[in-house]
CSV table of C-alpha atoms and ligand atoms in Angstrom, one decimal:
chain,number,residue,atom,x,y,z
A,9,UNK,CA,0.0,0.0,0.0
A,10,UNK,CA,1.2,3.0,-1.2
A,11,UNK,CA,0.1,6.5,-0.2
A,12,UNK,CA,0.3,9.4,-2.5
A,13,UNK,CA,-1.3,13.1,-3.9
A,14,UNK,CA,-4.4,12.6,-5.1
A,15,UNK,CA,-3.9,14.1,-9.0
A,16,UNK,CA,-6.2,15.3,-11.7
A,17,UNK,CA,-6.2,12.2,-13.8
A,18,UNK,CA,-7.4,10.2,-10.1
A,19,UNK,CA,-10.8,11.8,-10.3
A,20,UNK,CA,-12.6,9.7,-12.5
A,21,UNK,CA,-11.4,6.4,-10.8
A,22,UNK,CA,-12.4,8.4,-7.5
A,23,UNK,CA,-15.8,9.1,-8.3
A,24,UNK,CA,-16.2,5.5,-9.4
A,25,UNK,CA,-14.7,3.6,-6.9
A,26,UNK,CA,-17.2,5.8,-4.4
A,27,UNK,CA,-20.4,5.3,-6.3
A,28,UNK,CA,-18.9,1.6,-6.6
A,29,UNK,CA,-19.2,1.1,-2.6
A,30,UNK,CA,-22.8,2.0,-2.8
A,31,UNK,CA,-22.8,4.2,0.4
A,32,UNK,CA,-23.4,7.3,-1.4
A,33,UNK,CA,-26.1,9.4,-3.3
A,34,UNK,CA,-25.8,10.9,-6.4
A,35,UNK,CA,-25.6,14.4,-4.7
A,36,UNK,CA,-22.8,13.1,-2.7
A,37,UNK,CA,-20.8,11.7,-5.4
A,38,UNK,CA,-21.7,15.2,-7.6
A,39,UNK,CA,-20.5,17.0,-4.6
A,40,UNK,CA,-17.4,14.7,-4.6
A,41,UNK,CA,-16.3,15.9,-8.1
A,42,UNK,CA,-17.0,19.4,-7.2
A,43,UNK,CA,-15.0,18.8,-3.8
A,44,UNK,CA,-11.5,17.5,-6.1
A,45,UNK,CA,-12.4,19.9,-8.7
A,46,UNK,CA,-12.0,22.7,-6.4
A,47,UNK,CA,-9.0,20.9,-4.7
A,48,UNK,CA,-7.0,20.6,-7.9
A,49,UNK,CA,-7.6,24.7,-8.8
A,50,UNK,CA,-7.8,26.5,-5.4
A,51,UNK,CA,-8.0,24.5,-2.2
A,52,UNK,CA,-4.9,22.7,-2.4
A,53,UNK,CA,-3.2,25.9,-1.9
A,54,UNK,CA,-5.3,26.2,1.4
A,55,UNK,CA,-4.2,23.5,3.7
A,56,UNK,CA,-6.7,21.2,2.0
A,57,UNK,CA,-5.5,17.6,1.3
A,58,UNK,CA,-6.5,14.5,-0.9
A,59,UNK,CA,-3.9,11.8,-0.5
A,60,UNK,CA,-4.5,8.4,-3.1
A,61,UNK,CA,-3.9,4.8,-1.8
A,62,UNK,CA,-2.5,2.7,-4.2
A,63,UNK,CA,-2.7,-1.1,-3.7
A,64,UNK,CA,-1.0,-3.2,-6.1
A,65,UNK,CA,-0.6,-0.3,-8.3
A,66,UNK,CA,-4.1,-0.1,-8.4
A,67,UNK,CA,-6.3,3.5,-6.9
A,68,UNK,CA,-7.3,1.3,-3.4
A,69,UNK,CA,-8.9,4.1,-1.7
A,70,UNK,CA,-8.6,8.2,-0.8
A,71,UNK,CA,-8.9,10.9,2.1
A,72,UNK,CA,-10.1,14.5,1.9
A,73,UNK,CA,-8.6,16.5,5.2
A,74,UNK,CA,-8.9,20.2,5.6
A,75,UNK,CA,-8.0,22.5,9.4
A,76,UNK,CA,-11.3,23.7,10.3
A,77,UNK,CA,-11.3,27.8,9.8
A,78,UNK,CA,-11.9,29.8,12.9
A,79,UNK,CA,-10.8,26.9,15.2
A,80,UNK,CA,-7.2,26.1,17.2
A,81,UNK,CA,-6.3,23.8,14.5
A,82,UNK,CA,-8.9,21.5,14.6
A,83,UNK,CA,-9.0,19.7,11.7
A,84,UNK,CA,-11.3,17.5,9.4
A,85,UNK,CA,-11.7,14.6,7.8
A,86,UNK,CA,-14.2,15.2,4.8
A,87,UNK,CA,-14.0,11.3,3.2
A,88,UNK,CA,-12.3,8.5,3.6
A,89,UNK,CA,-13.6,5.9,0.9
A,90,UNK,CA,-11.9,2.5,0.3
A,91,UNK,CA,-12.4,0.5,-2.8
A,92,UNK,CA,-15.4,-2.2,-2.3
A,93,UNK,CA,-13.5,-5.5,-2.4
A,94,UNK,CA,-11.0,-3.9,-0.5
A,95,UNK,CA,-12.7,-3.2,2.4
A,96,UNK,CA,-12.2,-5.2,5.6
A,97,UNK,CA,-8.4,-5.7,4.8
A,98,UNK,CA,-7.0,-2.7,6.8
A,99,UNK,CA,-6.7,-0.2,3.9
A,100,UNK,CA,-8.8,2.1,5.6
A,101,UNK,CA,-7.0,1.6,8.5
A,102,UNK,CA,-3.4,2.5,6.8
A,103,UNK,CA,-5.0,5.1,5.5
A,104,UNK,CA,-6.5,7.0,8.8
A,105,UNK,CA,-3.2,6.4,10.0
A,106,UNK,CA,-1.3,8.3,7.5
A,107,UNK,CA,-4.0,11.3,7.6
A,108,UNK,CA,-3.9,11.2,11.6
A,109,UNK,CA,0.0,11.3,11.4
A,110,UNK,CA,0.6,13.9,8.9
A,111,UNK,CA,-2.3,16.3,10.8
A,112,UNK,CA,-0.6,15.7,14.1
A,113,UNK,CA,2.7,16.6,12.2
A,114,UNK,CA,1.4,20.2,11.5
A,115,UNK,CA,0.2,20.7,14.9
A,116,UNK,CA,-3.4,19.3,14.2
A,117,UNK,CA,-4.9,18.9,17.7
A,118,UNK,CA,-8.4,17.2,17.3
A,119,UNK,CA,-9.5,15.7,14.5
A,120,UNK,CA,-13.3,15.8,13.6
A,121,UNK,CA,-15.7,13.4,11.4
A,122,UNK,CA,-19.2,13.8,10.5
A,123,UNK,CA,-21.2,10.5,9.8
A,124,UNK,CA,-25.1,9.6,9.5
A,125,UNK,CA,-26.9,7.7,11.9
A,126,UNK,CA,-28.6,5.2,9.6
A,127,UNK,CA,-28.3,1.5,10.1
A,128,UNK,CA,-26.2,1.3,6.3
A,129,UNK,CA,-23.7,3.4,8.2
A,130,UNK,CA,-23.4,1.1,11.3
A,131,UNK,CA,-20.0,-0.6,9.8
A,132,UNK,CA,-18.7,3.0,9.2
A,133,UNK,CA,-19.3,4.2,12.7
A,134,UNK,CA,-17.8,0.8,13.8
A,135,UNK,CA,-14.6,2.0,12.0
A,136,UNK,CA,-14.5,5.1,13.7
A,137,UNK,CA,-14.8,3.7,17.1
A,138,UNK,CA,-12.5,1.1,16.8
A,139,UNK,CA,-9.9,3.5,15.5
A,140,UNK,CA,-9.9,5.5,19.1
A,141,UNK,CA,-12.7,8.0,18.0
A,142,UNK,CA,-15.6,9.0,20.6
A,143,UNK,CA,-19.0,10.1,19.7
A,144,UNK,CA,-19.3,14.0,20.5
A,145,UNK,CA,-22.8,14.7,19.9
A,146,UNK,CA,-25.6,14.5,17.4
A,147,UNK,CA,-27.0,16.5,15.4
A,148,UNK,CA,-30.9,15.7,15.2
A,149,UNK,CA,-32.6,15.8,11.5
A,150,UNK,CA,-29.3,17.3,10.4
A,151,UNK,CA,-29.6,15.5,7.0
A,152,UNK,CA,-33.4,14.8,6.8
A,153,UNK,CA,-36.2,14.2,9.7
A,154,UNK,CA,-34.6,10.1,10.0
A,155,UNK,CA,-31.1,10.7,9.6
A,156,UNK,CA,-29.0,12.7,12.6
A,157,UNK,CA,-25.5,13.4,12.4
A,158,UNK,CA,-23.1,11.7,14.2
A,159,UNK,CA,-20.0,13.7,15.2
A,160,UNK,CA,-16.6,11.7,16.1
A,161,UNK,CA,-13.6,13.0,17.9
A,162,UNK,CA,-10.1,12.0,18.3
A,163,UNK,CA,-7.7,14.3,20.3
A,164,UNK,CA,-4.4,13.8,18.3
A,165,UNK,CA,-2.2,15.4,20.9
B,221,COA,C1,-15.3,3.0,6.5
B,221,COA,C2,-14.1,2.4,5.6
B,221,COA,C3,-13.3,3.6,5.1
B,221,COA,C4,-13.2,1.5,6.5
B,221,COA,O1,-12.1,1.1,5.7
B,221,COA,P1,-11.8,-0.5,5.7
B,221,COA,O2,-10.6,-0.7,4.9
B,221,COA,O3,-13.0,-1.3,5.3
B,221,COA,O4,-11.5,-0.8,7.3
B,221,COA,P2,-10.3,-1.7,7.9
B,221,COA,O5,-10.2,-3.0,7.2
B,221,COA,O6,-9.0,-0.8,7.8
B,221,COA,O7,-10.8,-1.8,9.4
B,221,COA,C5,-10.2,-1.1,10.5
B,221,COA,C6,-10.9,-1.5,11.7
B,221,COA,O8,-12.3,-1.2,11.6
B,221,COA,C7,-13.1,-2.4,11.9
B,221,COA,N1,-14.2,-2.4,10.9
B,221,COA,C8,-14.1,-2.2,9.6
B,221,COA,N2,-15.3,-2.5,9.0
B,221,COA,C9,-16.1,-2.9,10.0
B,221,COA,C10,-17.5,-3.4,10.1
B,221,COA,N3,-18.2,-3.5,9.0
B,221,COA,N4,-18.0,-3.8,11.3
B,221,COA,C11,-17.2,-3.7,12.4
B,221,COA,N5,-15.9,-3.3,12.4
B,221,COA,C12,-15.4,-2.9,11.2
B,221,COA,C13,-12.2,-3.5,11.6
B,221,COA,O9,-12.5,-4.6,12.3
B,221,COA,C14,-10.8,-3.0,12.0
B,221,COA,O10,-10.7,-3.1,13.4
B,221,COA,P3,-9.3,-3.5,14.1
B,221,COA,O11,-8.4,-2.3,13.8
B,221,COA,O12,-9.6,-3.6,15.5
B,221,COA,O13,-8.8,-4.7,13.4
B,221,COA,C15,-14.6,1.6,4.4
B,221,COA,O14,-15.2,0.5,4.8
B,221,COA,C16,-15.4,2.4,3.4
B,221,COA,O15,-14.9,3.0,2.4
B,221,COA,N6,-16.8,2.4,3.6
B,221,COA,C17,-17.7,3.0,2.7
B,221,COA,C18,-17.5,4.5,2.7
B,221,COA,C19,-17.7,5.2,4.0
B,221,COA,O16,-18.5,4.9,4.8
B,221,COA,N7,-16.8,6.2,4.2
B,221,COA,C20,-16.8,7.0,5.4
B,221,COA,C21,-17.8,8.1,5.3
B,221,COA,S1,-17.2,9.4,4.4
């Protein structure tokens, strides 16, 4: 496994290898492509950062990972997707690593990440608490009247 820059020429196999999980809506994954196009022209440039797991040479996975603005470096994580078949087989967990790692190297404190609270996201919020993050509070109806969110928290110093 292989961690590198998300590039340009990534976004395609990105925004399949998303829909391909079958976690996400068509907004989200239209909001994805706005998200790397906005990264590759502008938000690169602001402490934004996509980072590409390769796994046998192959796009595995990717992480989206921003400071949070008008906060003492909090920081967070925006997406972490892992290839379907891949799943289960610790590239996520490589992966949260390397984001966790390189935040704490530039004096990230806490990390943040939203989630839903819909049973299809149970395995994700699994992740996230197996991975050292603590459920900090819920936002009720955030994304419609049966779906809260769920926001995690791991102090990274
Ligand atoms: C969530 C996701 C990134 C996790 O990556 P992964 O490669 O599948 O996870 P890993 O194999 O690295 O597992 C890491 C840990 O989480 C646990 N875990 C992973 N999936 C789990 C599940 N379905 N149920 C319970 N625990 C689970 C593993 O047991 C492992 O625990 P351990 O460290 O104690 O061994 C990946 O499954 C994914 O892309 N899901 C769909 C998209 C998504 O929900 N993204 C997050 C929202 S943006």
């Amino acid at each position: 496994m292989l961690t590198r820059p998300t590039i340009p020429n990534d976004t395609t196999l990105l925004l399949t290898l998303t829909q391909g999980t079958g976690m996400f809506k068509p907004i989200e994954i239209d909001a994805l492509r706005e998200v790397l196009e906005d990264y590759h022209a502008i938000e690169h440039t602001h402490r934004h950062f996509a980072i590409t797991m390769d796994v046998d040479g192959v796009i595995g996975g990717f992480a989206y990972y921003a400071p949070t603005p008008m906060t003492d470096n909090s920081w967070h994580l925006y997406w972490i997707v892992v290839e379907r078949s891949l799943q289960g087989k610790g590239v996520g967990a490589t992966l949260l690593k390397h984001v966790e790692d390189h935040i704490r190297s530039l004096g990230g404190r806490v990390l943040f990440v939203e989630t839903s609270s819909t049973p299809h996201y149970e395995p994700t919020r699994q992740f996230y608490l197996k991975k050292g993050y603590e459920i900090t509070g819920v936002i009720k109806q955030f994304y419609s009247d049966e779906d809260d969110m769920v926001v995690f928290r791991k102090r990274l110093r």
